[in-house]
Coordinates of N, CA and C in Angstrom, one line a residue:
M1 N 2.3 -3.5 14.3 CA 1.1 -3.3 13.6 C 0.4 -4.6 13.3
T2 N -0.9 -4.6 13.5 CA -1.7 -5.8 13.3 C -2.9 -5.6 12.4
A3 N -3.3 -6.6 11.7 CA -4.5 -6.5 10.8 C -5.5 -7.5 11.3
L4 N -6.7 -7.2 11.2 CA -7.8 -8.1 11.6 C -9.1 -7.8 11.0
V5 N -9.9 -8.7 10.9 CA -11.3 -8.5 10.4 C -12.1 -8.1 11.6
I6 N -12.8 -7.0 11.4 CA -13.7 -6.5 12.5 C -15.0 -7.4 12.5
K7 N -15.3 -8.0 13.6 CA -16.5 -8.8 13.7 C -17.7 -7.9 13.7
T8 N -18.8 -8.4 13.2 CA -20.0 -7.6 13.1 C -20.6 -7.2 14.4
D9 N -20.3 -7.9 15.5 CA -20.8 -7.5 16.8 C -19.7 -6.9 17.6
S10 N -18.7 -6.3 16.9 CA -17.6 -5.7 17.7 C -18.1 -4.5 18.5
P11 N -17.6 -4.4 19.7 CA -18.0 -3.2 20.5 C -17.2 -2.0 20.1
V12 N -16.2 -2.1 19.2 CA -15.3 -1.0 18.8 C -15.9 -0.3 17.6
V13 N -16.4 -1.0 16.6 CA -16.9 -0.4 15.4 C -18.3 -1.0 15.1
A14 N -19.2 -0.1 15.0 CA -20.6 -0.4 14.6 C -20.8 -0.3 13.1
G15 N -21.5 -1.2 12.5 CA -21.7 -1.2 11.1 C -22.4 -2.4 10.6
P16 N -22.5 -2.5 9.3 CA -23.2 -3.6 8.7 C -22.5 -5.0 8.9
L17 N -23.2 -6.0 8.4 CA -22.6 -7.4 8.4 C -21.3 -7.4 7.5
Q18 N -20.4 -8.2 7.9 CA -19.2 -8.4 7.0 C -19.7 -8.8 5.6
G19 N -19.0 -8.3 4.6 CA -19.4 -8.5 3.2 C -20.4 -7.5 2.7
R20 N -20.9 -6.6 3.6 CA -21.9 -5.6 3.1 C -21.4 -4.2 3.4
W21 N -20.1 -4.0 3.8 CA -19.6 -2.7 4.0 C -19.5 -1.9 2.7
T22 N -19.7 -0.6 2.7 CA -19.7 0.3 1.6 C -18.8 1.5 1.8
L23 N -18.6 2.3 0.8 CA -17.9 3.5 1.0 C -18.6 4.5 1.9
A24 N -19.9 4.5 1.9 CA -20.6 5.4 2.8 C -20.4 4.9 4.2
D25 N -20.4 3.6 4.5 CA -20.1 3.1 5.8 C -18.7 3.5 6.3
W26 N -17.8 3.4 5.3 CA -16.4 3.8 5.6 C -16.2 5.3 6.0
E27 N -16.9 6.1 5.3 CA -16.9 7.5 5.5 C -17.4 7.9 6.9
A28 N -18.3 7.0 7.5 CA -18.9 7.3 8.8 C -18.0 6.7 9.9
L29 N -16.9 6.0 9.6 CA -16.1 5.4 10.7 C -15.4 6.5 11.5
P30 N -15.0 6.2 12.7 CA -14.4 7.2 13.6 C -12.9 7.5 13.1
N31 N -12.5 8.7 13.3 CA -11.1 9.1 13.0 C -10.3 8.8 14.3
D32 N -10.0 7.5 14.6 CA -9.4 7.1 15.8 C -8.0 6.7 15.7
G33 N -7.3 7.0 14.6 CA -5.9 6.6 14.5 C -5.7 5.3 13.8
N34 N -6.7 4.5 13.7 CA -6.6 3.2 13.0 C -6.8 3.4 11.5
R35 N -6.3 2.4 10.7 CA -6.6 2.4 9.3 C -7.6 1.4 8.9
Y36 N -8.7 1.9 8.4 CA -9.8 1.0 8.0 C -9.8 0.9 6.5
E37 N -10.0 -0.4 6.0 CA -10.1 -0.7 4.6 C -11.2 -1.6 4.3
I38 N -11.8 -1.6 3.1 CA -12.9 -2.5 2.7 C -12.5 -3.2 1.4
I39 N -12.5 -4.5 1.5 CA -12.2 -5.3 0.3 C -13.3 -6.3 0.1
D40 N -14.0 -6.2 -1.0 CA -15.2 -7.0 -1.3 C -16.2 -7.0 -0.2
G41 N -16.4 -5.8 0.4 CA -17.4 -5.6 1.4 C -17.0 -6.0 2.8
V42 N -15.8 -6.4 3.0 CA -15.3 -6.9 4.3 C -14.4 -5.8 4.9
L43 N -14.7 -5.4 6.1 CA -14.0 -4.3 6.8 C -12.7 -4.9 7.4
Y44 N -11.6 -4.3 7.2 CA -10.3 -4.7 7.8 C -9.8 -3.5 8.6
M45 N -9.1 -3.7 9.7 CA -8.5 -2.6 10.4 C -7.0 -2.9 10.7
T46 N -6.2 -1.9 10.6 CA -4.8 -2.0 11.0 C -4.5 -0.9 12.0
T47 N -3.8 -1.2 13.0 CA -3.4 -0.3 14.1 C -2.2 0.5 13.6
A48 N -1.8 1.5 14.4 CA -0.7 2.4 14.1 C 0.6 1.6 13.8
P49 N 1.3 1.9 12.8 CA 2.5 1.2 12.5 C 3.7 1.6 13.4
H50 N 4.7 0.7 13.4 CA 5.9 1.0 14.2 C 6.7 2.1 13.5
S51 N 7.6 2.6 14.2 CA 8.5 3.7 13.7 C 9.3 3.2 12.5
F52 N 9.8 2.0 12.6 CA 10.6 1.4 11.5 C 9.8 1.4 10.2
H53 N 8.6 1.0 10.3 CA 7.7 1.0 9.2 C 7.6 2.4 8.5
Q54 N 7.4 3.4 9.4 CA 7.3 4.7 8.9 C 8.6 5.2 8.3
W55 N 9.8 4.8 8.9 CA 11.1 5.1 8.4 C 11.2 4.6 6.9
I56 N 10.8 3.4 6.7 CA 10.9 2.8 5.3 C 10.1 3.6 4.3
I57 N 8.9 4.0 4.7 CA 8.0 4.8 3.9 C 8.6 6.1 3.5
L58 N 9.2 6.8 4.5 CA 9.9 8.0 4.3 C 11.1 7.9 3.4
S59 N 11.8 6.7 3.5 CA 12.9 6.5 2.6 C 12.5 6.3 1.2
L60 N 11.3 5.7 1.0 CA 10.8 5.5 -0.4 C 10.4 6.9 -0.9
I61 N 9.8 7.7 -0.1 CA 9.5 9.1 -0.5 C 10.8 9.8 -0.9
Q62 N 11.9 9.7 -0.1 CA 13.1 10.3 -0.4 C 13.7 9.9 -1.7
F63 N 13.8 8.6 -1.9 CA 14.5 8.0 -3.0 C 13.7 7.9 -4.3
V64 N 12.4 7.9 -4.1 CA 11.5 7.8 -5.3 C 10.5 8.9 -5.4
G65 N 9.8 9.2 -4.3 CA 8.8 10.3 -4.4 C 9.3 11.7 -4.7
L66 N 10.4 12.1 -4.1 CA 11.0 13.4 -4.4 C 11.5 13.5 -5.8
P67 N 12.2 12.5 -6.4 CA 12.6 12.6 -7.8 C 11.3 12.6 -8.7
V68 N 10.3 11.9 -8.4 CA 9.1 11.9 -9.1 C 8.5 13.3 -9.2
R69 N 8.5 14.0 -8.0 CA 7.9 15.3 -8.0 C 8.8 16.3 -8.7
E70 N 10.1 16.2 -8.5 CA 11.0 17.2 -9.1 C 11.0 17.1 -10.7
R71 N 10.8 15.9 -11.2 CA 10.8 15.7 -12.6 C 9.4 15.8 -13.2
G72 N 8.4 16.0 -12.4 CA 7.0 16.1 -12.9 C 6.5 14.8 -13.5
L73 N 6.9 13.7 -13.0 CA 6.5 12.4 -13.5 C 5.1 12.0 -13.0
G74 N 4.7 12.5 -11.9 CA 3.4 12.1 -11.4 C 3.2 12.4 -9.9
Y75 N 2.5 11.6 -9.2 CA 2.1 11.9 -7.9 C 2.3 10.7 -7.0
M76 N 3.0 10.9 -5.9 CA 3.2 9.8 -4.9 C 2.6 10.2 -3.6
F77 N 1.8 9.4 -3.0 CA 1.1 9.6 -1.7 C 1.3 8.4 -0.8
M78 N 1.3 8.7 0.5 CA 1.4 7.7 1.5 C 0.1 7.7 2.3
A79 N -0.2 6.6 3.0 CA -1.4 6.5 3.8 C -1.3 7.5 5.0
P80 N -2.4 8.0 5.4 CA -3.8 7.6 5.0 C -4.3 8.4 3.8
I81 N -4.8 7.7 2.8 CA -5.5 8.4 1.7 C -6.4 7.3 1.1
G82 N -7.6 7.6 0.8 CA -8.6 6.7 0.3 C -8.4 6.4 -1.2
V83 N -8.3 5.1 -1.5 CA -8.2 4.7 -2.9 C -9.3 3.8 -3.2
I84 N -10.2 4.3 -4.2 CA -11.4 3.5 -4.5 C -11.2 2.9 -5.9
M85 N -11.1 1.5 -5.9 CA -10.9 0.7 -7.1 C -12.0 -0.3 -7.1
P86 N -12.1 -1.1 -8.2 CA -13.1 -2.1 -8.3 C -12.9 -3.1 -7.1
G87 N -14.0 -3.4 -6.3 CA -13.9 -4.3 -5.2 C -13.4 -3.6 -3.9
F88 N -13.0 -2.3 -4.0 CA -12.5 -1.6 -2.8 C -13.3 -0.4 -2.5
D89 N -13.7 -0.2 -1.2 CA -14.5 0.9 -0.9 C -14.1 1.6 0.5
P90 N -12.9 2.0 0.7 CA -11.7 2.0 -0.1 C -10.6 1.2 0.6
V91 N -9.4 1.2 0.0 CA -8.2 0.8 0.7 C -7.3 2.0 0.9
Q92 N -6.3 1.8 1.8 CA -5.4 2.9 2.1 C -4.0 2.3 2.1
P93 N -3.4 2.1 0.9 CA -2.1 1.5 0.8 C -1.0 2.3 1.4
D94 N 0.1 1.7 1.8 CA 1.2 2.5 2.4 C 1.7 3.5 1.5
L95 N 1.8 3.2 0.2 CA 2.3 4.2 -0.8 C 1.7 3.9 -2.2
I96 N 1.4 5.0 -2.9 CA 0.8 4.8 -4.2 C 1.5 5.8 -5.1
F97 N 1.6 5.4 -6.4 CA 2.1 6.3 -7.5 C 1.1 6.3 -8.6
I98 N 0.8 7.6 -9.1 CA 0.0 7.8 -10.3 C 0.7 8.7 -11.2
R99 N 0.8 8.3 -12.5 CA 1.4 9.1 -13.5 C 0.7 10.4 -13.7
A100 N 1.5 11.4 -14.1 CA 1.1 12.8 -14.2 C -0.2 12.9 -15.1
E101 N -0.2 12.2 -16.2 CA -1.3 12.3 -17.2 C -2.6 11.7 -16.7
R102 N -2.6 11.1 -15.5 CA -3.8 10.5 -14.9 C -4.3 11.2 -13.7
A103 N -4.0 12.5 -13.7 CA -4.4 13.4 -12.5 C -5.9 13.4 -12.3
D104 N -6.7 13.0 -13.4 CA -8.1 13.1 -13.2 C -8.6 12.0 -12.2
L105 N -7.7 11.1 -11.7 CA -8.1 10.2 -10.7 C -8.4 10.8 -9.4
F106 N -7.8 12.0 -9.2 CA -8.0 12.7 -7.9 C -9.2 13.6 -7.9
R107 N -10.2 13.2 -7.0 CA -11.4 13.9 -6.9 C -11.9 13.9 -5.4
N108 N -12.4 15.1 -5.0 CA -13.0 15.1 -3.7 C -12.2 14.5 -2.6
G109 N -10.9 14.7 -2.6 CA -10.0 14.3 -1.6 C -9.7 12.8 -1.6
R110 N -10.1 12.1 -2.6 CA -9.9 10.6 -2.8 C -9.3 10.3 -4.1
I111 N -8.9 9.1 -4.3 CA -8.4 8.6 -5.6 C -9.4 7.6 -6.1
Y112 N -10.0 7.9 -7.3 CA -11.0 7.0 -7.9 C -10.4 6.4 -9.1
G113 N -9.9 5.2 -9.0 CA -9.2 4.5 -10.1 C -8.1 3.7 -9.6
V114 N -7.4 3.0 -10.6 CA -6.3 2.1 -10.3 C -4.9 2.8 -10.4
P115 N -4.2 2.9 -9.3 CA -2.9 3.5 -9.3 C -1.9 2.7 -10.2
D116 N -0.9 3.4 -10.7 CA 0.2 2.7 -11.5 C 1.0 1.8 -10.7
L117 N 1.2 2.1 -9.4 CA 2.0 1.4 -8.5 C 1.4 1.5 -7.1
I118 N 1.4 0.3 -6.4 CA 1.1 0.3 -4.9 C 2.2 -0.4 -4.2
V119 N 2.7 0.2 -3.1 CA 3.7 -0.4 -2.3 C 3.1 -0.7 -0.9
E120 N 3.4 -1.8 -0.3 CA 3.0 -2.1 1.1 C 4.3 -2.6 1.8
V121 N 4.5 -2.1 3.0 CA 5.6 -2.5 3.9 C 5.1 -3.5 4.9
L122 N 5.6 -4.7 5.0 CA 5.2 -5.7 5.8 C 5.4 -5.5 7.3
S123 N 4.5 -5.9 8.1 CA 4.7 -6.0 9.6 C 4.2 -7.4 10.0
P124 N 4.7 -7.9 11.1 CA 4.3 -9.3 11.5 C 2.8 -9.5 11.5
G125 N 2.0 -8.5 11.9 CA 0.6 -8.7 12.0 C -0.1 -8.5 10.7
T126 N 0.5 -7.9 9.7 CA -0.1 -7.7 8.4 C 0.4 -8.5 7.3
R127 N 1.4 -9.4 7.6 CA 2.0 -10.2 6.5 C 1.0 -10.9 5.7
A128 N 0.2 -11.7 6.3 CA -0.8 -12.5 5.5 C -1.8 -11.6 4.8
Y129 N -2.2 -10.5 5.4 CA -3.1 -9.6 4.8 C -2.5 -9.0 3.5
D130 N -1.2 -8.5 3.6 CA -0.6 -7.9 2.4 C -0.2 -8.9 1.4
E131 N 0.2 -10.1 1.8 CA 0.8 -11.1 0.9 C -0.3 -12.0 0.2
R132 N -1.5 -12.0 0.9 CA -2.5 -12.9 0.3 C -3.8 -12.1 -0.1
V133 N -4.4 -11.5 0.9 CA -5.7 -10.8 0.7 C -5.4 -9.6 -0.3
K134 N -4.5 -8.8 0.0 CA -4.3 -7.6 -0.8 C -3.6 -8.0 -2.2
L135 N -2.8 -9.0 -2.2 CA -2.2 -9.4 -3.4 C -3.2 -9.8 -4.4
A136 N -4.1 -10.7 -3.9 CA -5.2 -11.2 -4.8 C -6.2 -10.0 -5.2
A137 N -6.5 -9.1 -4.3 CA -7.4 -8.1 -4.6 C -6.8 -7.0 -5.5
Y138 N -5.5 -6.7 -5.4 CA -4.9 -5.8 -6.3 C -4.8 -6.3 -7.7
A139 N -4.5 -7.6 -7.8 CA -4.5 -8.3 -9.1 C -5.9 -8.2 -9.7
A140 N -6.9 -8.5 -9.0 CA -8.2 -8.5 -9.5 C -8.7 -7.1 -9.9
A141 N -8.2 -6.1 -9.2 CA -8.5 -4.7 -9.6 C -7.7 -4.2 -10.8
G142 N -6.6 -4.9 -11.2 CA -5.8 -4.5 -12.3 C -4.7 -3.6 -12.0
V143 N -4.2 -3.6 -10.7 CA -3.0 -2.8 -10.4 C -1.9 -3.4 -11.2
P144 N -1.2 -2.6 -12.1 CA -0.2 -3.2 -12.9 C 1.1 -3.6 -12.2
E145 N 1.4 -2.9 -11.1 CA 2.6 -3.2 -10.3 C 2.4 -3.1 -8.8
Y146 N 2.7 -4.2 -8.1 CA 2.5 -4.2 -6.7 C 3.8 -4.6 -6.1
A147 N 4.3 -3.8 -5.2 CA 5.6 -4.0 -4.5 C 5.5 -4.2 -3.0
I148 N 6.2 -5.2 -2.5 CA 6.2 -5.4 -1.1 C 7.6 -5.2 -0.6
V149 N 7.7 -4.5 0.5 CA 9.0 -4.3 1.2 C 9.0 -5.2 2.5
D150 N 9.9 -6.1 2.6 CA 9.9 -7.0 3.7 C 11.1 -6.6 4.7
P151 N 10.8 -5.9 5.7 CA 11.9 -5.5 6.6 C 12.6 -6.6 7.3
E152 N 11.9 -7.7 7.6 CA 12.5 -8.8 8.3 C 13.5 -9.5 7.4
A153 N 13.2 -9.7 6.1 CA 14.1 -10.4 5.2 C 15.0 -9.4 4.6
R154 N 14.8 -8.1 4.8 CA 15.6 -7.1 4.1 C 15.6 -7.3 2.6
Q155 N 14.4 -7.3 2.1 CA 14.3 -7.5 0.6 C 13.0 -6.8 0.1
G156 N 13.0 -6.7 -1.2 CA 11.8 -6.2 -1.9 C 11.3 -7.2 -2.9
R157 N 10.0 -7.2 -3.1 CA 9.4 -8.1 -4.1 C 8.5 -7.3 -4.9
R158 N 8.6 -7.5 -6.3 CA 7.7 -6.8 -7.2 C 6.9 -7.8 -8.0
Y159 N 5.6 -7.5 -8.0 CA 4.7 -8.3 -8.8 C 4.2 -7.5 -10.0
L160 N 4.3 -8.0 -11.2 CA 3.8 -7.3 -12.4 C 2.6 -8.1 -12.9
L161 N 1.6 -7.4 -13.3 CA 0.4 -8.0 -13.9 C 0.7 -8.7 -15.2
E162 N 0.5 -10.0 -15.3 CA 0.8 -10.7 -16.5 C -0.5 -11.1 -17.3
A163 N -1.6 -11.0 -16.7 CA -2.9 -11.3 -17.3 C -4.0 -10.7 -16.4
P164 N -5.2 -10.5 -16.9 CA -6.2 -9.9 -16.0 C -6.4 -10.8 -14.8
G165 N -6.3 -10.1 -13.6 CA -6.5 -10.8 -12.4 C -5.3 -11.6 -11.9
R166 N -4.2 -11.6 -12.6 CA -3.1 -12.5 -12.2 C -1.7 -11.8 -12.3
Y167 N -0.9 -11.9 -11.2 CA 0.4 -11.4 -11.2 C 1.4 -12.6 -11.6
A168 N 2.5 -12.2 -12.3 CA 3.6 -13.1 -12.5 C 4.3 -13.4 -11.2
P169 N 5.1 -14.5 -11.1 CA 5.8 -14.7 -9.9 C 6.7 -13.5 -9.6
P170 N 6.9 -13.2 -8.3 CA 7.6 -12.0 -7.9 C 9.0 -11.9 -8.3
Q171 N 9.5 -10.7 -8.6 CA 10.9 -10.4 -8.8 C 11.4 -10.0 -7.5
V172 N 12.4 -10.8 -7.0 CA 12.9 -10.6 -5.6 C 14.2 -9.9 -5.7
A173 N 14.3 -8.8 -4.9 CA 15.6 -8.0 -4.8 C 16.1 -8.1 -3.4
E174 N 17.3 -8.6 -3.2 CA 17.9 -8.7 -1.9 C 18.5 -7.3 -1.5
A175 N 19.0 -7.2 -0.3 CA 19.4 -5.9 0.3 C 20.4 -5.2 -0.6
T176 N 21.3 -5.9 -1.2 CA 22.4 -5.3 -1.9 C 22.0 -4.9 -3.3
A177 N 20.8 -5.2 -3.8 CA 20.4 -5.0 -5.2 C 20.0 -3.6 -5.4
Q178 N 20.3 -3.1 -6.6 CA 19.8 -1.8 -7.1 C 18.6 -2.1 -7.9
V179 N 17.5 -1.4 -7.5 CA 16.2 -1.7 -8.2 C 15.5 -0.4 -8.6
A180 N 14.6 -0.6 -9.5 CA 13.7 0.5 -9.9 C 12.3 -0.1 -10.2
F181 N 11.3 0.6 -10.0 CA 9.9 0.2 -10.3 C 9.7 0.2 -11.8
A182 N 8.9 -0.7 -12.3 CA 8.7 -0.8 -13.8 C 8.1 0.4 -14.4
C183 N 7.3 1.1 -13.6 CA 6.6 2.3 -14.0 C 7.5 3.6 -13.9
L184 N 8.7 3.4 -13.2 CA 9.6 4.5 -13.0 C 11.0 4.0 -13.2
P185 N 11.3 3.5 -14.4 CA 12.6 2.8 -14.7 C 13.9 3.6 -14.5
D186 N 13.7 4.9 -14.5 CA 14.9 5.8 -14.4 C 15.2 6.3 -13.0
I187 N 14.5 5.8 -12.1 CA 14.7 6.2 -10.7 C 15.0 4.9 -9.9
A188 N 16.3 4.7 -9.7 CA 16.8 3.5 -9.0 C 17.3 3.8 -7.6
F189 N 17.2 2.8 -6.7 CA 17.6 2.9 -5.4 C 18.1 1.5 -4.9
R190 N 18.9 1.5 -3.8 CA 19.4 0.3 -3.3 C 18.4 -0.2 -2.2
V191 N 18.0 -1.4 -2.1 CA 17.1 -1.9 -1.2 C 17.6 -1.6 0.3
A192 N 18.8 -1.9 0.5 CA 19.4 -1.7 1.9 C 19.2 -0.2 2.4
D193 N 19.2 0.7 1.4 CA 19.1 2.1 1.8 C 17.8 2.5 2.4
L194 N 16.8 1.6 2.2 CA 15.4 1.9 2.8 C 15.5 1.7 4.3
F195 N 16.4 0.9 4.7 CA 16.5 0.6 6.2 C 17.6 1.3 6.9
T196 N 18.5 1.9 6.2 CA 19.7 2.5 6.8 C 19.4 3.7 7.6
G197 N 20.0 3.8 8.8 CA 19.9 5.0 9.6 C 18.7 5.0 10.6
A198 N 17.8 4.0 10.5 CA 16.6 4.0 11.4 C 17.0 4.0 12.8
P199 N 16.5 4.8 13.7 CA 16.9 4.8 15.1 C 16.4 3.6 15.9
D200 N 15.3 2.9 15.3 CA 14.8 1.7 16.0 C 14.3 0.8 14.9
T201 N 14.9 -0.4 14.8 CA 14.6 -1.3 13.7 C 13.7 -2.5 14.2
T202 N 13.0 -2.2 15.3 CA 12.0 -3.2 15.8 C 10.9 -3.3 14.7
I203 N 10.6 -4.6 14.4 CA 9.5 -4.9 13.4 C 8.2 -5.2 14.1

């Protein structure tokens, strides 16, 4: 999976100049299997993820999403789903969690507001995008917890908002660690279990 900035003269996507993209422009984009996101008016595109990436997402749904649903704690969704936050029109994170009492964020098939948790799974082509662009943007939007799953390092990293627009240094969990998200402290899983059993671990 790769991430890139769409040039304004791209023959693939027609639209406004970079820095001027809006939600209305995003709604008009083709449903071509790519994931389009807008951060501060800049359009980004990611191509279809590898099967290992999807395996990890489904593992997170299994170990976290299903218990969340069974206990009525909230709502967990995976991409593609539009999330509209300050500075985003919109983004489509790999995984988001919203507490049950904040169900009013769901309107017209989109999420309007800041999720309690966002998770991104790294791929070689999106590493800088997820670790730099999105990290800074999620902090600026006030996402209280941002987690990154790194299949190459077999580790997880959690960023907690320590001040407006700024995350504390990441809490790193290696493969053997038992972890839980800060917003879901009673649902723990082992980092290694996110990768176990995948038929193809190509990154």
